[in-house]
Amino acid sequence: MLLFLAASLLSFGQNNVLSVASAPKVTAKAGSTVEAKLTLELRSGYHCNSDKPSDDYLIPLKLTWAPGVLEAGEIVYPKPQMEKYTFSEKPLSVYTGDFEIVTRFKAPSSAPAGLAMLTAKLRYQACTDRMCLPPKTVEVSLPVEIVK
Amino acid sequence: MTPRSLAVVVLTGALCTVAFTGCSSMTSHAAVKAEKDRHAAPDFTLKDATGKAVKLSDYHGKVVLLNFWATWCGPCKIEIPWFIDFQQSFKDREFAVLGVSLDDDGWKAVKPYVDEHKINYRVVVGTEELSQLYGGIDALPTTFIIDRSGRIAMKHEGLVSKGEYQNEILDLLNGKTLQKSAAVPRGVPAFFWTK
């Protein structure tokens, strides 16, 4: 059973272990601010470094929005968990399981009314207790509707 | 039961317990692959931190521990002190560790790490092509134990124990060794090499 689990974890290495749920449409009034929430799920048995890892060598989780109809402001990452792994002498600042990232956007007064799509790149690096996957960047989309 | 027979029973029991727990606490001996199941380790040439070329086939005749790692890989960092120890302990026995870093930032990330951790074996920065040559390195650490004939005797994906590596290295070091004069570099037809 343990061997099967270990083999399964390794075979998952071929895939993306972090899934991002389709973001619901955000409606913003021109000239106002709005929040958008991204829901992420990390495969069981994996962790990824938080946005502020415990060690300079570790790769942080980072969300970067491309320029679009909304201006990205503060990005609020969840509070990390401090977890101890067999390979670490001290607890590491990580995310596991389900978590959310919130972005605060500003809709410029000049933003044209209508539908648009914002895109972002989410970079992360995941590990299990005994191996790590290479850093990965996934594209995230956010449907936006600007109203006057 | 006489005191003497009781003593024999207790002593026997104690010896059995010691023998059993001693064996169970030892790292299981994972044998390397049978020679017939080994395939040639793909050759490559990359530069080390000093700019000097490192060619795998130059290690022909040695047992090589080829370790793919990265500075951002926590489990890899557990193994590095073991490899430093192996390099030191077995360097006079035709053994070498070769580290291949898969850091995207290359030497900018790797050089300070190598210096900080006083890595005593050669390290190169790998490429995607090299990763593909070795079947695609999807997880780190990934380590290949290469025999004296340049064939892969073992592959490990993920962290394994120091004892497991050590057993495999010793299996190969203590196994039948090729005579240096008989070791044919890969790519050189045997008839060119025969005296």
XYZ file of C-alpha atoms in Angstrom:
343
model
C 0.000 0.000 0.000
C 2.801 2.377 1.015
C 4.743 1.400 -2.091
C 1.680 2.066 -4.208
C 1.229 5.470 -2.566
C 4.891 6.331 -3.100
C 4.701 5.223 -6.729
C 1.543 7.260 -7.202
C 3.151 10.367 -5.763
C 6.089 9.993 -8.111
C 3.915 9.379 -11.125
C 2.008 12.572 -10.304
C 5.323 14.292 -10.901
C 4.474 14.154 -14.576
C 1.458 16.355 -13.981
C 0.528 19.665 -12.576
C -0.057 19.153 -8.861
C -1.608 22.587 -8.293
C -5.018 23.205 -9.768
C -6.636 26.609 -10.008
C -10.426 26.697 -10.030
C -12.049 28.720 -12.799
C -12.462 32.188 -11.357
C -16.004 33.553 -11.350
C -16.637 36.736 -13.312
C -15.799 39.937 -11.484
C -18.020 42.922 -12.070
C -16.397 46.293 -11.511
C -17.795 49.781 -11.786
C -15.459 52.134 -13.612
C -13.605 54.243 -11.036
C -14.120 51.743 -8.205
C -12.058 49.015 -6.571
C -12.885 45.347 -6.558
C -11.488 42.110 -5.157
C -10.997 38.828 -6.984
C -10.395 35.540 -5.295
C -8.486 32.645 -6.811
C -9.085 29.222 -5.290
C -6.190 26.786 -5.503
C -5.878 23.162 -4.615
C -2.613 21.371 -4.079
C -2.607 17.624 -4.514
C -2.599 15.606 -1.313
C 0.912 14.788 -0.106
C 2.403 17.889 -1.725
C 3.258 21.290 -0.331
C 4.479 24.429 -2.046
C 6.508 27.253 -0.607
C 4.550 30.239 0.606
C 5.021 33.719 -0.882
C 7.707 34.250 1.771
C 9.691 31.014 2.064
C 11.818 30.252 5.111
C 15.027 29.983 3.099
C 16.507 32.265 0.447
C 17.127 29.275 -1.829
C 13.454 28.293 -1.914
C 11.166 29.474 -4.703
C 8.153 31.500 -3.522
C 4.597 31.203 -4.750
C 4.044 34.295 -6.875
C 1.066 35.628 -8.776
C 1.765 38.236 -11.448
C -1.071 39.900 -13.367
C -0.592 41.041 -16.926
C -1.713 44.612 -17.730
C -5.412 44.733 -18.584
C -8.646 46.626 -18.099
C -8.186 46.523 -14.321
C -5.094 47.712 -12.492
C -3.790 45.052 -10.131
C -2.975 46.373 -6.675
C -2.282 44.443 -3.495
C -2.093 40.672 -3.737
C -3.035 39.002 -0.451
C -1.586 35.558 0.004
C -2.986 33.310 2.722
C -1.282 32.870 6.055
C 1.269 30.091 5.574
C 1.527 26.932 7.627
C 4.803 26.198 9.367
C 5.427 22.521 8.644
C 8.347 20.300 9.546
C 9.471 17.754 6.957
C 11.983 14.950 7.205
C 14.367 16.866 4.955
C 14.189 20.157 6.863
C 15.858 20.941 10.150
C 13.347 23.660 10.925
C 9.687 24.140 9.964
C 9.098 25.553 6.496
C 6.615 28.236 5.485
C 4.304 26.387 3.093
C 0.818 25.982 1.699
C -0.975 22.658 1.482
C -4.445 21.531 0.441
C -6.940 24.255 -0.504
C -6.084 27.930 -0.238
C -7.045 31.278 -1.743
C -5.225 34.281 -3.115
C -7.039 37.602 -3.176
C -6.133 40.423 -5.543
C -7.376 43.980 -5.145
C -7.978 45.718 -8.464
C -8.771 49.251 -9.414
C -11.089 49.900 -12.351
C -9.956 53.159 -13.984
C -12.692 55.723 -14.703
C -11.689 55.488 -18.327
C -12.175 51.701 -18.464
C -14.490 50.856 -21.344
C -17.733 49.139 -20.396
C -18.075 45.516 -21.398
C -16.507 42.111 -20.978
C -12.785 41.495 -20.859
C -10.359 38.868 -19.681
C -7.446 39.402 -17.327
C -4.582 36.941 -17.254
C -1.914 36.212 -14.696
C 1.010 33.878 -14.255
C 1.208 31.807 -11.119
C 4.656 30.462 -10.341
C 5.133 27.811 -7.697
C 7.399 24.986 -6.707
C 6.019 21.884 -5.033
C 7.541 19.028 -3.076
C 6.543 15.955 -1.131
C 8.404 14.794 1.933
C 10.990 13.054 -0.243
C 11.188 14.774 -3.619
C 10.562 18.058 -5.390
C 9.083 18.956 -8.736
C 10.667 21.651 -10.902
C 9.207 25.148 -10.559
C 6.155 25.601 -12.722
C 4.285 28.580 -14.093
C 0.604 28.247 -14.886
C -1.615 30.767 -16.626
C -4.685 32.002 -14.795
C -7.670 33.792 -16.364
C -10.183 36.121 -14.749
C -13.308 37.219 -16.617
C -14.168 40.833 -15.914
C -17.197 42.984 -16.703
C -16.858 46.744 -16.507
C -20.041 48.657 -15.913
C -20.522 52.427 -15.988
C 14.051 -25.336 35.503
C 17.518 -25.145 36.996
C 19.196 -21.779 37.402
C 21.689 -22.846 34.736
C 19.043 -23.753 32.152
C 17.157 -20.559 33.002
C 20.338 -18.577 32.342
C 20.757 -20.358 28.991
C 17.173 -19.545 27.999
C 17.531 -15.885 29.021
C 20.883 -15.525 27.262
C 19.580 -17.195 24.102
C 16.531 -14.945 24.153
C 18.680 -11.860 24.596
C 20.967 -12.863 21.730
C 17.990 -13.527 19.474
C 16.499 -10.138 20.364
C 19.780 -8.358 19.659
C 20.200 -10.235 16.405
C 16.629 -9.531 15.328
C 16.491 -5.862 16.227
C 19.978 -5.356 14.892
C 18.972 -6.767 11.546
C 15.651 -4.979 11.403
C 17.231 -1.618 12.161
C 19.752 -1.993 9.383
C 18.985 -0.380 6.100
C 17.668 -2.956 3.709
C 20.302 -3.909 1.193
C 18.990 -2.920 -2.188
C 21.041 -4.776 -4.745
C 22.112 -3.005 -7.888
C 20.721 -4.209 -11.191
C 22.105 -7.356 -12.718
C 24.761 -6.558 -15.332
C 22.581 -7.842 -18.159
C 19.867 -5.301 -17.219
C 22.144 -2.277 -17.248
C 22.109 0.258 -20.061
C 24.810 2.730 -21.003
C 24.590 6.070 -19.232
C 24.241 8.713 -21.959
C 27.471 10.619 -22.355
C 27.564 14.390 -22.018
C 30.028 17.224 -21.753
C 29.262 20.249 -19.582
C 31.394 22.849 -17.862
C 32.073 23.046 -14.154
C 32.237 26.288 -12.148
C 35.799 26.940 -13.312
C 34.835 26.548 -16.966
C 36.591 23.209 -17.276
C 34.824 20.600 -19.392
C 33.373 17.637 -17.548
C 32.767 14.633 -19.781
C 31.021 11.623 -18.298
C 32.935 9.147 -20.440
C 36.178 10.450 -18.896
C 35.014 8.647 -15.754
C 35.053 5.287 -17.485
C 36.634 2.737 -15.142
C 35.199 4.496 -12.087
C 31.985 4.006 -10.183
C 30.054 7.270 -10.517
C 27.206 8.645 -8.454
C 25.452 11.039 -10.838
C 23.103 13.251 -8.850
C 20.550 15.617 -10.406
C 19.654 18.281 -7.852
C 18.799 21.949 -7.400
C 19.410 24.571 -4.750
C 15.634 24.942 -4.220
C 15.175 21.219 -3.552
C 14.958 20.460 0.165
C 15.385 16.667 -0.037
C 18.475 17.173 -2.236
C 20.101 19.130 0.580
C 19.870 16.161 2.919
C 21.835 14.037 0.484
C 24.624 16.480 -0.331
C 26.556 15.956 2.948
C 26.325 12.185 2.320
C 27.797 12.634 -1.146
C 30.580 14.842 0.259
C 31.311 12.008 2.672
C 31.292 9.360 -0.097
C 33.588 11.489 -2.252
C 36.019 11.803 0.628
C 35.786 8.164 1.772
C 35.933 6.417 -1.601
C 37.999 8.821 -3.711
C 40.975 6.457 -3.620
C 38.850 3.551 -4.802
C 38.050 4.730 -8.340
C 34.838 6.428 -7.282
C 33.489 9.892 -8.014
C 30.377 11.914 -7.356
C 29.171 14.194 -10.115
C 26.445 16.714 -9.369
C 24.171 18.111 -12.083
C 22.245 21.160 -10.951
C 18.976 21.907 -12.722
C 18.672 25.451 -11.369
C 17.148 27.799 -13.947
C 19.475 30.564 -12.763
C 22.553 28.448 -13.477
C 25.828 29.331 -11.795
C 24.347 32.488 -10.278
C 22.390 30.237 -7.907
C 24.683 27.208 -7.848
C 28.149 28.696 -7.273
C 27.335 30.352 -3.913
C 25.657 27.134 -2.767
C 28.637 24.983 -3.763
C 30.985 27.370 -1.946
C 28.807 27.697 1.135
C 28.415 23.944 1.555
C 32.029 23.170 0.631
C 30.989 20.616 -1.961
C 34.105 18.569 -2.675
C 32.953 16.912 -5.897
C 32.493 18.298 -9.378
C 29.245 20.041 -10.170
C 27.917 21.088 -13.549
C 24.794 22.978 -14.556
C 22.491 20.718 -16.532
C 20.310 21.437 -19.521
C 16.882 20.333 -20.674
C 18.593 18.242 -23.362
C 20.574 16.372 -20.722
C 17.445 15.847 -18.660
C 15.729 14.339 -21.707
C 18.762 12.137 -22.431
C 18.259 10.634 -18.989
C 14.604 9.901 -19.612
C 13.260 13.250 -18.419
C 14.110 14.276 -14.895
C 10.679 14.994 -13.417
C 11.558 14.848 -9.748
C 14.562 15.890 -7.716
C 16.704 14.435 -6.380
C 17.223 11.835 -9.086
C 20.408 9.840 -8.768
C 22.045 7.310 -11.035
C 24.700 4.888 -9.825
C 26.931 4.129 -12.781
C 29.235 1.122 -12.892
C 32.853 1.047 -14.027
C 31.757 0.248 -17.573
C 29.591 3.384 -17.778
C 26.296 1.548 -17.377
C 23.424 2.552 -15.108
C 23.336 0.075 -12.241
C 20.647 1.894 -10.249
C 18.308 4.864 -10.487
C 16.663 6.547 -7.524
C 13.907 9.137 -7.768
C 13.438 10.985 -4.512
C 15.193 10.754 -1.203
C 16.592 7.381 -0.178
C 18.798 6.500 2.770
C 22.524 7.038 2.962
C 22.909 3.336 3.749
C 21.141 2.368 0.544
C 23.498 4.482 -1.562
C 26.491 3.224 0.353
C 25.514 -0.417 -0.157
C 25.123 0.117 -3.875
C 28.420 1.957 -4.208
C 30.205 -0.758 -2.257
C 28.516 -3.466 -4.333
C 30.024 -1.916 -7.426
C 33.384 -1.065 -5.869
C 33.760 -4.563 -4.497
C 32.408 -6.259 -7.571
C 34.320 -7.542 -10.504
C 36.359 -4.624 -11.752
C 37.440 -4.020 -15.272
C 41.129 -3.983 -15.917
C 42.000 -0.442 -16.865
C 43.689 -1.588 -20.049
C 40.556 -3.521 -20.937
C 38.185 -0.626 -20.312
C 36.992 0.518 -23.690
C 35.802 4.086 -23.835
C 32.325 4.416 -25.297
C 32.287 5.331 -28.936
C 35.672 3.706 -29.579
C 35.384 0.465 -31.531
C 36.963 -2.375 -29.564
C 39.410 -3.270 -32.344
C 41.018 0.192 -32.091
C 41.517 -0.370 -28.403
C 42.922 -3.887 -28.541
C 46.668 -4.003 -28.268
